[in-house]
PDB file of C-alpha atoms and ligand atoms in Angstrom:
ATOM      1  CA  MET A   1      68.976 142.438 110.341  1.00 98.00           C
ATOM      2  CA  LYS A   2      71.122 142.378 107.047  1.00 98.00           C
ATOM      3  CA  VAL A   3      72.257 139.761 104.831  1.00 99.00           C
ATOM      4  CA  LEU A   4      74.894 140.785 102.346  1.00 99.00           C
ATOM      5  CA  VAL A   5      75.189 139.420  98.817  1.00 99.00           C
ATOM      6  CA  ALA A   6      78.876 139.416  97.840  1.00 99.00           C
ATOM      7  CA  THR A   7      79.381 138.383  94.351  1.00 98.00           C
ATOM      8  CA  GLU A   8      82.688 139.165  92.445  1.00 98.00           C
ATOM      9  CA  LYS A   9      81.064 137.407  89.616  1.00 98.00           C
ATOM     10  CA  PRO A  10      77.552 138.856  89.802  1.00 98.00           C
ATOM     11  CA  PHE A  11      74.233 136.542  89.561  1.00 98.00           C
ATOM     12  CA  ALA A  12      71.711 137.406  86.692  1.00 98.00           C
ATOM     13  CA  ALA A  13      69.539 140.494  87.914  1.00 98.00           C
ATOM     14  CA  ILE A  14      66.376 138.456  87.962  1.00 98.00           C
ATOM     15  CA  ALA A  15      68.173 136.232  90.547  1.00 98.00           C
ATOM     16  CA  VAL A  16      69.185 139.010  92.790  1.00 98.00           C
ATOM     17  CA  GLU A  17      65.487 140.190  92.655  1.00 98.00           C
ATOM     18  CA  GLY A  18      64.636 136.828  93.865  1.00 98.00           C
ATOM     19  CA  ILE A  19      66.910 136.980  96.540  1.00 98.00           C
ATOM     20  CA  LYS A  20      65.896 140.411  97.452  1.00 98.00           C
ATOM     21  CA  LYS A  21      62.173 139.507  97.541  1.00 98.00           C
ATOM     22  CA  GLU A  22      62.902 136.314  99.897  1.00 98.00           C
ATOM     23  CA  LEU A  23      64.792 138.465 102.219  1.00 98.00           C
ATOM     24  CA  ASP A  24      62.371 141.492 102.202  1.00 98.00           C
ATOM     25  CA  ASN A  25      59.617 138.958 103.003  1.00 98.00           C
ATOM     26  CA  ALA A  26      61.362 137.877 106.306  1.00 98.00           C
ATOM     27  CA  GLY A  27      62.003 141.691 107.014  1.00 98.00           C
ATOM     28  CA  ILE A  28      65.963 141.193 106.352  1.00 98.00           C
ATOM     29  CA  GLU A  29      67.502 143.957 104.481  1.00 98.00           C
ATOM     30  CA  MET A  30      69.638 142.868 101.409  1.00 98.00           C
ATOM     31  CA  VAL A  31      73.117 144.570 101.047  1.00 98.00           C
ATOM     32  CA  LEU A  32      74.775 144.163  97.379  1.00 98.00           C
ATOM     33  CA  LEU A  33      78.110 143.967  96.642  1.00 98.00           C
ATOM     34  CA  GLU A  34      78.761 143.058  93.023  1.00 98.00           C
ATOM     35  CA  LYS A  35      81.823 143.082  90.911  1.00 98.00           C
ATOM     36  CA  TYR A  36      84.107 144.168  93.568  1.00 98.00           C
ATOM     37  CA  THR A  37      87.880 144.194  92.760  1.00 98.00           C
ATOM     38  CA  ASP A  38      89.420 144.725  96.060  1.00 98.00           C
ATOM     39  CA  LYS A  39      89.200 142.566  99.289  1.00 98.00           C
ATOM     40  CA  LYS A  40      88.940 146.164 101.138  1.00 98.00           C
ATOM     41  CA  GLN A  41      85.447 146.441  99.747  1.00 98.00           C
ATOM     42  CA  LEU A  42      84.545 143.088 101.024  1.00 98.00           C
ATOM     43  CA  LEU A  43      85.985 143.805 104.439  1.00 98.00           C
ATOM     44  CA  ASP A  44      83.955 146.942 104.768  1.00 98.00           C
ATOM     45  CA  ALA A  45      80.873 145.276 103.534  1.00 98.00           C
ATOM     46  CA  VAL A  46      80.607 142.535 106.000  1.00 98.00           C
ATOM     47  CA  LYS A  47      81.129 144.815 109.074  1.00 98.00           C
ATOM     48  CA  ASP A  48      77.556 145.052 110.272  1.00 97.00           C
ATOM     49  CA  VAL A  49      75.917 141.871 108.585  1.00 98.00           C
ATOM     50  CA  GLU A  50      74.458 138.850 110.162  1.00 98.00           C
ATOM     51  CA  GLY A  51      74.392 136.841 107.006  1.00 99.00           C
ATOM     52  CA  ILE A  52      76.562 136.573 103.606  1.00 99.00           C
ATOM     53  CA  ILE A  53      75.614 134.956 100.684  1.00 99.00           C
ATOM     54  CA  ILE A  54      78.400 134.284  98.106  1.00 99.00           C
ATOM     55  CA  ARG A  55      79.582 132.297  95.153  1.00 98.00           C
ATOM     56  CA  SER A  56      83.282 131.338  94.758  1.00 98.00           C
ATOM     57  CA  ASP A  57      84.225 134.507  96.832  1.00 98.00           C
ATOM     58  CA  ILE A  58      86.849 133.954  99.356  1.00 98.00           C
ATOM     59  CA  ILE A  59      85.719 134.099 103.018  1.00 98.00           C
ATOM     60  CA  ASP A  60      88.939 133.789 104.986  1.00 98.00           C
ATOM     61  CA  LYS A  61      89.763 134.551 108.652  1.00 98.00           C
ATOM     62  CA  GLU A  62      90.376 138.097 108.322  1.00 98.00           C
ATOM     63  CA  ILE A  63      86.885 138.441 106.768  1.00 98.00           C
ATOM     64  CA  LEU A  64      85.470 136.353 109.398  1.00 98.00           C
ATOM     65  CA  GLU A  65      87.146 138.505 112.201  1.00 98.00           C
ATOM     66  CA  GLU A  66      85.807 141.881 110.521  1.00 98.00           C
ATOM     67  CA  ALA A  67      82.273 140.535 110.430  1.00 98.00           C
ATOM     68  CA  LYS A  68      81.464 141.044 114.182  1.00 98.00           C
ATOM     69  CA  ASN A  69      77.838 140.314 113.860  1.00 98.00           C
ATOM     70  CA  LEU A  70      77.943 137.153 111.414  1.00 98.00           C
ATOM     71  CA  LYS A  71      76.044 134.021 112.323  1.00 98.00           C
ATOM     72  CA  ILE A  72      75.848 132.528 108.780  1.00 99.00           C
ATOM     73  CA  VAL A  73      77.453 132.254 105.457  1.00 99.00           C
ATOM     74  CA  VAL A  74      75.928 130.509 102.528  1.00 99.00           C
ATOM     75  CA  ARG A  75      77.713 129.420  99.490  1.00 98.00           C
ATOM     76  CA  ALA A  76      75.206 129.620  96.607  1.00 98.00           C
ATOM     77  CA  GLY A  77      76.611 126.537  94.726  1.00 98.00           C
ATOM     78  CA  ALA A  78      78.333 123.443  95.558  1.00 97.00           C
ATOM     79  CA  GLY A  79      82.032 123.871  96.447  1.00 97.00           C
ATOM     80  CA  TYR A  80      83.018 125.449  99.771  1.00 98.00           C
ATOM     81  CA  ASP A  81      86.471 125.197  99.479  1.00 97.00           C
ATOM     82  CA  ASN A  82      86.638 129.216  99.128  1.00 98.00           C
ATOM     83  CA  VAL A  83      85.649 129.467 102.896  1.00 98.00           C
ATOM     84  CA  ASP A  84      87.740 128.808 105.961  1.00 98.00           C
ATOM     85  CA  LEU A  85      85.649 126.238 107.651  1.00 98.00           C
ATOM     86  CA  GLU A  86      87.886 126.079 110.688  1.00 98.00           C
ATOM     87  CA  ALA A  87      87.791 129.806 111.454  1.00 98.00           C
ATOM     88  CA  ALA A  88      84.150 130.058 110.796  1.00 98.00           C
ATOM     89  CA  THR A  89      83.711 127.108 113.155  1.00 98.00           C
ATOM     90  CA  ALA A  90      86.031 128.804 115.821  1.00 98.00           C
ATOM     91  CA  LYS A  91      83.788 132.149 115.503  1.00 98.00           C
ATOM     92  CA  GLY A  92      80.546 130.149 115.816  1.00 98.00           C
ATOM     93  CA  VAL A  93      79.623 131.014 112.173  1.00 98.00           C
ATOM     94  CA  CYS A  94      77.513 128.568 110.446  1.00 98.00           C
ATOM     95  CA  VAL A  95      78.373 127.638 106.902  1.00 99.00           C
ATOM     96  CA  MET A  96      76.103 126.168 104.137  1.00 98.00           C
ATOM     97  CA  ASN A  97      76.236 125.218 100.681  1.00 98.00           C
ATOM     98  CA  THR A  98      73.136 124.845  98.224  1.00 98.00           C
ATOM     99  CA  PRO A  99      73.659 121.165  96.819  1.00 97.00           C
ATOM    100  CA  GLY A 100      72.304 120.447  93.392  1.00 97.00           C
ATOM    101  CA  GLN A 101      71.023 123.919  92.615  1.00 98.00           C
ATOM    102  CA  ASN A 102      73.307 124.711  89.993  1.00 98.00           C
ATOM    103  CA  SER A 103      74.487 121.152  88.819  1.00 98.00           C
ATOM    104  CA  ASN A 104      72.354 120.954  85.504  1.00 98.00           C
ATOM    105  CA  ALA A 105      74.170 124.198  84.308  1.00 98.00           C
ATOM    106  CA  VAL A 106      77.472 122.757  85.022  1.00 98.00           C
ATOM    107  CA  ALA A 107      76.661 119.308  83.344  1.00 98.00           C
ATOM    108  CA  GLU A 108      75.418 120.916  80.110  1.00 98.00           C
ATOM    109  CA  LEU A 109      78.768 122.886  79.940  1.00 98.00           C
ATOM    110  CA  VAL A 110      80.507 119.598  80.083  1.00 99.00           C
ATOM    111  CA  PHE A 111      78.987 118.810  76.726  1.00 98.00           C
ATOM    112  CA  GLY A 112      79.586 122.198  75.364  1.00 98.00           C
ATOM    113  CA  MET A 113      83.100 121.498  75.912  1.00 98.00           C
ATOM    114  CA  ALA A 114      83.117 117.959  74.961  1.00 98.00           C
ATOM    115  CA  VAL A 115      81.576 118.739  71.742  1.00 98.00           C
ATOM    116  CA  MET A 116      83.941 121.723  71.082  1.00 98.00           C
ATOM    117  CA  MET A 117      86.993 119.287  71.555  1.00 98.00           C
ATOM    118  CA  ALA A 118      85.499 116.562  69.371  1.00 98.00           C
ATOM    119  CA  ARG A 119      84.880 119.230  66.657  1.00 98.00           C
ATOM    120  CA  ASN A 120      88.542 120.518  66.796  1.00 98.00           C
ATOM    121  CA  LEU A 121      87.533 123.885  68.387  1.00 98.00           C
ATOM    122  CA  TYR A 122      85.233 124.389  65.293  1.00 98.00           C
ATOM    123  CA  ASN A 123      88.186 125.049  63.022  1.00 97.00           C
ATOM    124  CA  GLY A 124      86.599 123.654  60.030  1.00 98.00           C
ATOM    125  CA  THR A 125      88.646 120.475  60.044  1.00 98.00           C
ATOM    126  CA  SER A 126      86.867 116.955  60.273  1.00 98.00           C
ATOM    127  CA  GLY A 127      86.186 116.062  63.767  1.00 98.00           C
ATOM    128  CA  THR A 128      84.563 113.114  65.652  1.00 98.00           C
ATOM    129  CA  GLU A 129      81.177 112.323  67.514  1.00 98.00           C
ATOM    130  CA  LEU A 130      80.564 111.610  71.040  1.00 98.00           C
ATOM    131  CA  LYS A 131      78.091 108.872  70.276  1.00 98.00           C
ATOM    132  CA  GLY A 132      79.435 105.240  71.144  1.00 98.00           C
ATOM    133  CA  LYS A 133      82.168 106.726  72.944  1.00 98.00           C
ATOM    134  CA  LYS A 134      83.182 105.824  76.472  1.00 99.00           C
ATOM    135  CA  LEU A 135      82.617 108.586  79.125  1.00 99.00           C
ATOM    136  CA  GLY A 136      84.081 108.232  82.696  1.00 99.00           C
ATOM    137  CA  ILE A 137      82.562 110.224  85.448  1.00 99.00           C
ATOM    138  CA  HIS A 138      85.060 110.771  88.236  1.00 99.00           C
ATOM    139  CA  ALA A 139      82.695 111.361  91.223  1.00 98.00           C
ATOM    140  CA  PHE A 140      78.893 110.821  90.912  1.00 98.00           C
ATOM    141  CA  GLY A 141      77.401 113.573  92.841  1.00 98.00           C
ATOM    142  CA  GLN A 142      74.979 115.843  91.712  1.00 97.00           C
ATOM    143  CA  VAL A 143      76.834 117.217  88.864  1.00 98.00           C
ATOM    144  CA  GLY A 144      78.090 113.678  87.678  1.00 98.00           C
ATOM    145  CA  ARG A 145      74.368 112.395  87.917  1.00 98.00           C
ATOM    146  CA  ASN A 146      73.192 115.115  85.442  1.00 98.00           C
ATOM    147  CA  VAL A 147      76.333 114.616  83.203  1.00 99.00           C
ATOM    148  CA  ALA A 148      75.259 110.866  83.096  1.00 98.00           C
ATOM    149  CA  ARG A 149      71.888 111.673  82.122  1.00 98.00           C
ATOM    150  CA  ILE A 150      72.692 113.903  79.310  1.00 98.00           C
ATOM    151  CA  ALA A 151      75.516 111.514  78.087  1.00 98.00           C
ATOM    152  CA  LYS A 152      72.864 108.902  77.584  1.00 98.00           C
ATOM    153  CA  GLY A 153      71.118 111.361  75.143  1.00 98.00           C
ATOM    154  CA  PHE A 154      74.422 111.521  73.263  1.00 98.00           C
ATOM    155  CA  GLY A 155      74.417 107.854  72.835  1.00 98.00           C
ATOM    156  CA  MET A 156      77.866 107.624  75.001  1.00 98.00           C
ATOM    157  CA  ASP A 157      78.676 104.466  77.130  1.00 98.00           C
ATOM    158  CA  VAL A 158      78.751 105.775  80.683  1.00 98.00           C
ATOM    159  CA  TYR A 159      81.005 104.641  83.580  1.00 99.00           C
ATOM    160  CA  ALA A 160      81.475 106.140  86.732  1.00 98.00           C
ATOM    161  CA  TYR A 161      83.791 105.917  89.848  1.00 98.00           C
ATOM    162  CA  ASP A 162      83.061 107.273  93.254  1.00 98.00           C
ATOM    163  CA  PRO A 163      84.018 105.284  96.459  1.00 98.00           C
ATOM    164  CA  TYR A 164      81.445 107.532  98.576  1.00 97.00           C
ATOM    165  CA  CYS A 165      78.573 106.821  96.246  1.00 98.00           C
ATOM    166  CA  PRO A 166      76.525 103.417  96.830  1.00 98.00           C
ATOM    167  CA  VAL A 167      76.874 101.240  93.359  1.00 98.00           C
ATOM    168  CA  SER A 168      73.163 101.062  93.471  1.00 98.00           C
ATOM    169  CA  VAL A 169      72.763 104.726  92.886  1.00 98.00           C
ATOM    170  CA  MET A 170      75.044 104.357  89.873  1.00 98.00           C
ATOM    171  CA  GLU A 171      73.012 101.290  88.520  1.00 98.00           C
ATOM    172  CA  GLU A 172      69.661 102.910  88.837  1.00 98.00           C
ATOM    173  CA  ALA A 173      70.948 105.910  86.922  1.00 98.00           C
ATOM    174  CA  GLY A 174      71.916 103.622  84.130  1.00 97.00           C
ATOM    175  CA  VAL A 175      75.601 103.871  84.388  1.00 98.00           C
ATOM    176  CA  ILE A 176      78.333 101.085  84.558  1.00 98.00           C
ATOM    177  CA  PRO A 177      79.913 101.410  88.146  1.00 98.00           C
ATOM    178  CA  VAL A 178      83.635 101.059  88.131  1.00 98.00           C
ATOM    179  CA  THR A 179      84.462  99.482  91.422  1.00 98.00           C
ATOM    180  CA  GLU A 180      88.070  98.362  91.310  1.00 97.00           C
ATOM    181  CA  ASN A 181      90.127 101.845  91.505  1.00 98.00           C
ATOM    182  CA  VAL A 182      90.253 104.865  89.854  1.00 98.00           C
ATOM    183  CA  ASP A 183      92.870 103.528  87.346  1.00 98.00           C
ATOM    184  CA  LYS A 184      90.152 101.229  85.808  1.00 98.00           C
ATOM    185  CA  LEU A 185      88.015 104.287  85.096  1.00 98.00           C
ATOM    186  CA  TYR A 186      90.769 106.202  83.454  1.00 99.00           C
ATOM    187  CA  SER A 187      92.001 103.228  81.746  1.00 98.00           C
ATOM    188  CA  SER A 188      88.665 102.318  80.186  1.00 98.00           C
ATOM    189  CA  CYS A 189      87.252 105.708  78.995  1.00 99.00           C
ATOM    190  CA  GLN A 190      88.471 108.023  76.072  1.00 98.00           C
ATOM    191  CA  TYR A 191      86.587 111.006  77.957  1.00 99.00           C
ATOM    192  CA  ILE A 192      86.805 111.733  81.564  1.00 99.00           C
ATOM    193  CA  SER A 193      84.546 114.323  83.389  1.00 99.00           C
ATOM    194  CA  LEU A 194      86.052 115.451  86.682  1.00 98.00           C
ATOM    195  CA  HIS A 195      83.547 116.144  89.439  1.00 98.00           C
ATOM    196  CA  ILE A 196      85.644 115.653  92.547  1.00 98.00           C
ATOM    197  CA  PRO A 197      85.741 118.408  95.249  1.00 97.00           C
ATOM    198  CA  ALA A 198      89.011 120.199  96.015  1.00 97.00           C
ATOM    199  CA  THR A 199      90.107 118.877  99.302  1.00 97.00           C
ATOM    200  CA  SER A 200      93.505 117.691 100.770  1.00 96.00           C
ATOM    201  CA  GLU A 201      92.970 114.391  99.595  1.00 96.00           C
ATOM    202  CA  THR A 202      92.008 115.343  96.161  1.00 98.00           C
ATOM    203  CA  LYS A 203      94.408 118.264  95.371  1.00 98.00           C
ATOM    204  CA  LYS A 204      96.738 117.294  92.644  1.00 98.00           C
ATOM    205  CA  SER A 205      95.543 113.858  92.575  1.00 98.00           C
ATOM    206  CA  ILE A 206      94.930 114.016  88.685  1.00 98.00           C
ATOM    207  CA  ASN A 207      98.450 113.267  87.777  1.00 98.00           C
ATOM    208  CA  TYR A 208     100.702 111.799  85.190  1.00 98.00           C
ATOM    209  CA  ASP A 209     100.401 108.253  86.387  1.00 98.00           C
ATOM    210  CA  LEU A 210      96.643 108.270  86.338  1.00 98.00           C
ATOM    211  CA  LEU A 211      96.275 110.282  83.005  1.00 98.00           C
ATOM    212  CA  LYS A 212      98.824 108.161  80.956  1.00 98.00           C
ATOM    213  CA  LYS A 213      96.331 105.256  81.578  1.00 98.00           C
ATOM    214  CA  MET A 214      93.709 107.045  79.246  1.00 99.00           C
ATOM    215  CA  PRO A 215      93.119 105.377  75.742  1.00 98.00           C
ATOM    216  CA  LYS A 216      94.291 107.201  72.542  1.00 98.00           C
ATOM    217  CA  GLY A 217      92.381 110.349  71.721  1.00 98.00           C
ATOM    218  CA  ALA A 218      91.989 111.212  75.313  1.00 98.00           C
ATOM    219  CA  VAL A 219      89.772 114.177  76.530  1.00 99.00           C
ATOM    220  CA  LEU A 220      89.984 115.345  80.097  1.00 99.00           C
ATOM    221  CA  ILE A 221      87.265 117.819  80.868  1.00 99.00           C
ATOM    222  CA  ASN A 222      87.493 119.776  84.200  1.00 98.00           C
ATOM    223  CA  THR A 223      84.562 121.571  85.439  1.00 98.00           C
ATOM    224  CA  ALA A 224      85.570 121.070  89.151  1.00 98.00           C
ATOM    225  CA  ARG A 225      88.479 122.659  90.438  1.00 98.00           C
ATOM    226  CA  LYS A 226      91.880 123.518  88.905  1.00 97.00           C
ATOM    227  CA  GLU A 227      93.347 122.381  92.283  1.00 98.00           C
ATOM    228  CA  VAL A 228      92.626 118.894  91.737  1.00 98.00           C
ATOM    229  CA  ILE A 229      95.119 118.799  88.830  1.00 98.00           C
ATOM    230  CA  ASP A 230      98.737 118.284  89.030  1.00 98.00           C
ATOM    231  CA  GLU A 231      99.442 120.999  86.467  1.00 98.00           C
ATOM    232  CA  ASP A 232     103.128 120.392  85.806  1.00 98.00           C
ATOM    233  CA  GLU A 233     102.177 116.644  85.179  1.00 98.00           C
ATOM    234  CA  LEU A 234      99.248 117.451  83.065  1.00 98.00           C
ATOM    235  CA  VAL A 235     101.859 119.241  80.762  1.00 98.00           C
ATOM    236  CA  LYS A 236     104.083 116.414  80.781  1.00 98.00           C
ATOM    237  CA  ILE A 237     101.191 114.194  79.492  1.00 98.00           C
ATOM    238  CA  MET A 238     100.388 116.578  76.935  1.00 98.00           C
ATOM    239  CA  GLU A 239     103.941 116.976  75.849  1.00 98.00           C
ATOM    240  CA  ASP A 240     104.400 113.078  75.560  1.00 98.00           C
ATOM    241  CA  ARG A 241     101.002 112.465  74.208  1.00 98.00           C
ATOM    242  CA  SER A 242     100.090 114.451  71.013  1.00 98.00           C
ATOM    243  CA  ASP A 243      96.574 112.826  71.146  1.00 98.00           C
ATOM    244  CA  PHE A 244      95.964 114.402  74.716  1.00 98.00           C
ATOM    245  CA  LYS A 245      93.266 117.090  74.914  1.00 98.00           C
ATOM    246  CA  TYR A 246      92.520 119.078  78.050  1.00 98.00           C
ATOM    247  CA  VAL A 247      89.352 121.488  78.507  1.00 98.00           C
ATOM    248  CA  ALA A 248      88.509 123.324  81.643  1.00 98.00           C
ATOM    249  CA  ASP A 249      86.094 125.705  83.231  1.00 98.00           C
ATOM    250  CA  ILE A 250      88.751 128.123  84.425  1.00 91.00           C
ATOM    251  CA  ALA A 251      92.335 128.281  83.194  1.00 96.00           C
ATOM    252  CA  PRO A 252      95.133 126.349  85.048  1.00 98.00           C
ATOM    253  CA  SER A 253      97.970 128.474  86.748  1.00 97.00           C
ATOM    254  CA  ASN A 254     100.104 127.505  83.778  1.00 97.00           C
ATOM    255  CA  ALA A 255      97.937 128.474  81.003  1.00 98.00           C
ATOM    256  CA  ALA A 256     100.755 130.488  79.231  1.00 97.00           C
ATOM    257  CA  GLU A 257     102.341 127.182  78.700  1.00 98.00           C
ATOM    258  CA  PHE A 258      99.353 125.573  77.038  1.00 98.00           C
ATOM    259  CA  ALA A 259      99.153 128.409  74.600  1.00 98.00           C
ATOM    260  CA  GLU A 260     102.975 128.081  73.713  1.00 98.00           C
ATOM    261  CA  LYS A 261     103.052 124.347  73.570  1.00 98.00           C
ATOM    262  CA  PHE A 262      99.589 122.880  72.703  1.00 98.00           C
ATOM    263  CA  PRO A 263      97.645 125.128  70.342  1.00 98.00           C
ATOM    264  CA  GLY A 264      94.353 123.412  69.131  1.00 97.00           C
ATOM    265  CA  ARG A 265      94.469 120.647  72.229  1.00 98.00           C
ATOM    266  CA  TYR A 266      92.966 122.767  74.882  1.00 98.00           C
ATOM    267  CA  PHE A 267      90.301 125.268  75.809  1.00 98.00           C
ATOM    268  CA  PHE A 268      89.888 127.254  78.919  1.00 98.00           C
ATOM    269  CA  THR A 269      86.848 129.684  79.829  1.00 98.00           C
ATOM    270  CA  PRO A 270      87.931 133.019  80.514  1.00 95.00           C
ATOM    271  CA  LYS A 271      86.160 132.942  84.089  1.00 94.00           C
ATOM    272  CA  LYS A 272      84.363 130.080  85.733  1.00 96.00           C
ATOM    273  CA  MET A 273      81.233 129.957  83.668  1.00 97.00           C
ATOM    274  CA  GLY A 274      79.718 126.482  84.805  1.00 98.00           C
ATOM    275  CA  ALA A 275      77.089 127.816  87.142  1.00 98.00           C
ATOM    276  CA  GLN A 276      76.624 131.000  85.118  1.00 98.00           C
ATOM    277  CA  THR A 277      73.047 130.551  83.745  1.00 98.00           C
ATOM    278  CA  ALA A 278      70.077 132.461  84.818  1.00 98.00           C
ATOM    279  CA  GLU A 279      68.406 129.498  85.952  1.00 98.00           C
ATOM    280  CA  ALA A 280      71.332 128.143  88.105  1.00 98.00           C
ATOM    281  CA  ASN A 281      71.642 131.603  89.499  1.00 98.00           C
ATOM    282  CA  ILE A 282      68.102 131.664  90.454  1.00 98.00           C
ATOM    283  CA  ASN A 283      67.981 128.284  91.998  1.00 98.00           C
ATOM    284  CA  ALA A 284      71.198 128.811  93.867  1.00 98.00           C
ATOM    285  CA  GLY A 285      70.623 132.247  94.863  1.00 98.00           C
ATOM    286  CA  ILE A 286      67.037 131.817  96.122  1.00 98.00           C
ATOM    287  CA  ALA A 287      67.883 128.503  97.878  1.00 98.00           C
ATOM    288  CA  ALA A 288      70.905 130.670  99.671  1.00 99.00           C
ATOM    289  CA  ALA A 289      68.312 133.247 100.532  1.00 99.00           C
ATOM    290  CA  LYS A 290      65.781 130.915 101.825  1.00 98.00           C
ATOM    291  CA  GLN A 291      68.375 129.014 103.945  1.00 98.00           C
ATOM    292  CA  SER A 292      69.701 132.196 105.264  1.00 99.00           C
ATOM    293  CA  VAL A 293      66.343 133.177 106.513  1.00 98.00           C
ATOM    294  CA  GLY A 294      65.591 129.747 107.923  1.00 98.00           C
ATOM    295  CA  PHE A 295      68.973 129.774 109.851  1.00 98.00           C
ATOM    296  CA  LEU A 296      68.622 133.355 111.091  1.00 98.00           C
ATOM    297  CA  LYS A 297      64.788 133.347 111.867  1.00 98.00           C
ATOM    298  CA  GLU A 298      64.398 129.530 112.931  1.00 98.00           C
ATOM    299  CA  GLY A 299      67.909 128.101 113.367  1.00 98.00           C
ATOM    300  CA  ILE A 300      67.440 125.455 110.623  1.00 98.00           C
ATOM    301  CA  ASP A 301      70.820 124.194 109.573  1.00 97.00           C
ATOM    302  CA  LYS A 302      70.104 121.467 107.316  1.00 97.00           C
ATOM    303  CA  PHE A 303      72.843 122.255 104.652  1.00 98.00           C
ATOM    304  CA  ARG A 304      75.541 123.144 107.181  1.00 98.00           C
ATOM    305  CA  VAL A 305      78.979 122.027 106.148  1.00 98.00           C
ATOM    306  CA  ASN A 306      81.196 122.910 109.189  1.00 97.00           C
ATOM    307  CA  LYS A 307      79.375 120.693 111.939  1.00 84.00           C
TER     308      LYS A 307
HETATM  309  C1  LIG B 401      80.066 125.587  92.374  1.00 91.64           C
HETATM  310  O1  LIG B 401      80.908 125.094  93.128  1.00 91.64           O
HETATM  311  O2  LIG B 401      79.005 125.522  92.660  1.00 91.64           O
HETATM  312  C2  LIG B 401      80.427 126.007  91.180  1.00 91.64           C
HETATM  313  O3  LIG B 401      81.891 125.674  90.851  1.00 91.64           O
HETATM  314  C3  LIG B 401      80.176 127.365  90.705  1.00 91.64           C
HETATM  315  O4  LIG B 401      80.759 128.477  91.203  1.00 91.64           O
HETATM  316  P1  LIG B 401      80.452 129.782  90.854  1.00 91.64           P
HETATM  317  O5  LIG B 401      79.151 130.366  91.678  1.00 91.64           O
HETATM  318  O6  LIG B 401      81.527 130.713  91.363  1.00 91.64           O
HETATM  319  O7  LIG B 401      80.030 130.003  89.600  1.00 91.64           O
END
């Protein structure tokens, strides 16, 4: 039995060792495909494996067709918008994620980026502090909850909006639940941190009308997915409001326009880096290996997302 670890953006070496150990102990061979540059390499690698562990790697219909023996795909991480769930279900392939395993890493990056914007990209000019500022957490899942915990250490006033999360969970976490509507979160908070998944409902949902509600000195922090932003409308708000800043873990499709029009008011990581820590790689990678073993050996499908 074989499990392929296919990571265009590799895990830390120590995480790969841990994954291999988990699979070895279960008598499963690990096949490693890192830093591939061509889909063809992935198509070749999936041919005879029963399981695939991925990160943001794209598993589409063509890959699934080629993987004749495939039974499970585990996305070592939270978002699974990179997997064609419908095609997987049609082929009887189980798809899982590893919720919560990399969320602290993403939450820490939120503050790395928030401080960077508050200090004017460390350009030597006088900046501002996070203490006493209002932070709005848009979606209170695992990452959002870690963001809330850290924000309190900074002395921020923390608000959260998430119609899918019970108010009691927010209250227990010590944040102020915004229950009216999402507009209320944006109109209340100078800092907004996005944690919504990319779904047909959320894509392009962060638009001009919503962003224009943010108070003066607005900072939008996106460690979620670029697809949730209406990129043309984000440019429009930044054109209309010279106080508006945008910082994101991965560049928007129109990054060149930002470079030309908004120097000093944005920052983009060169590659998605939120979950790129040794700790997150170990947690998510080993969880993915354990879940693969549990499913292949005992049929355990606890974290299945394509029910
Ligand atoms: C996730 O959905 O878990 C994060 O976006 C991390 O993605 P990555 O594993 O590609 O870094």
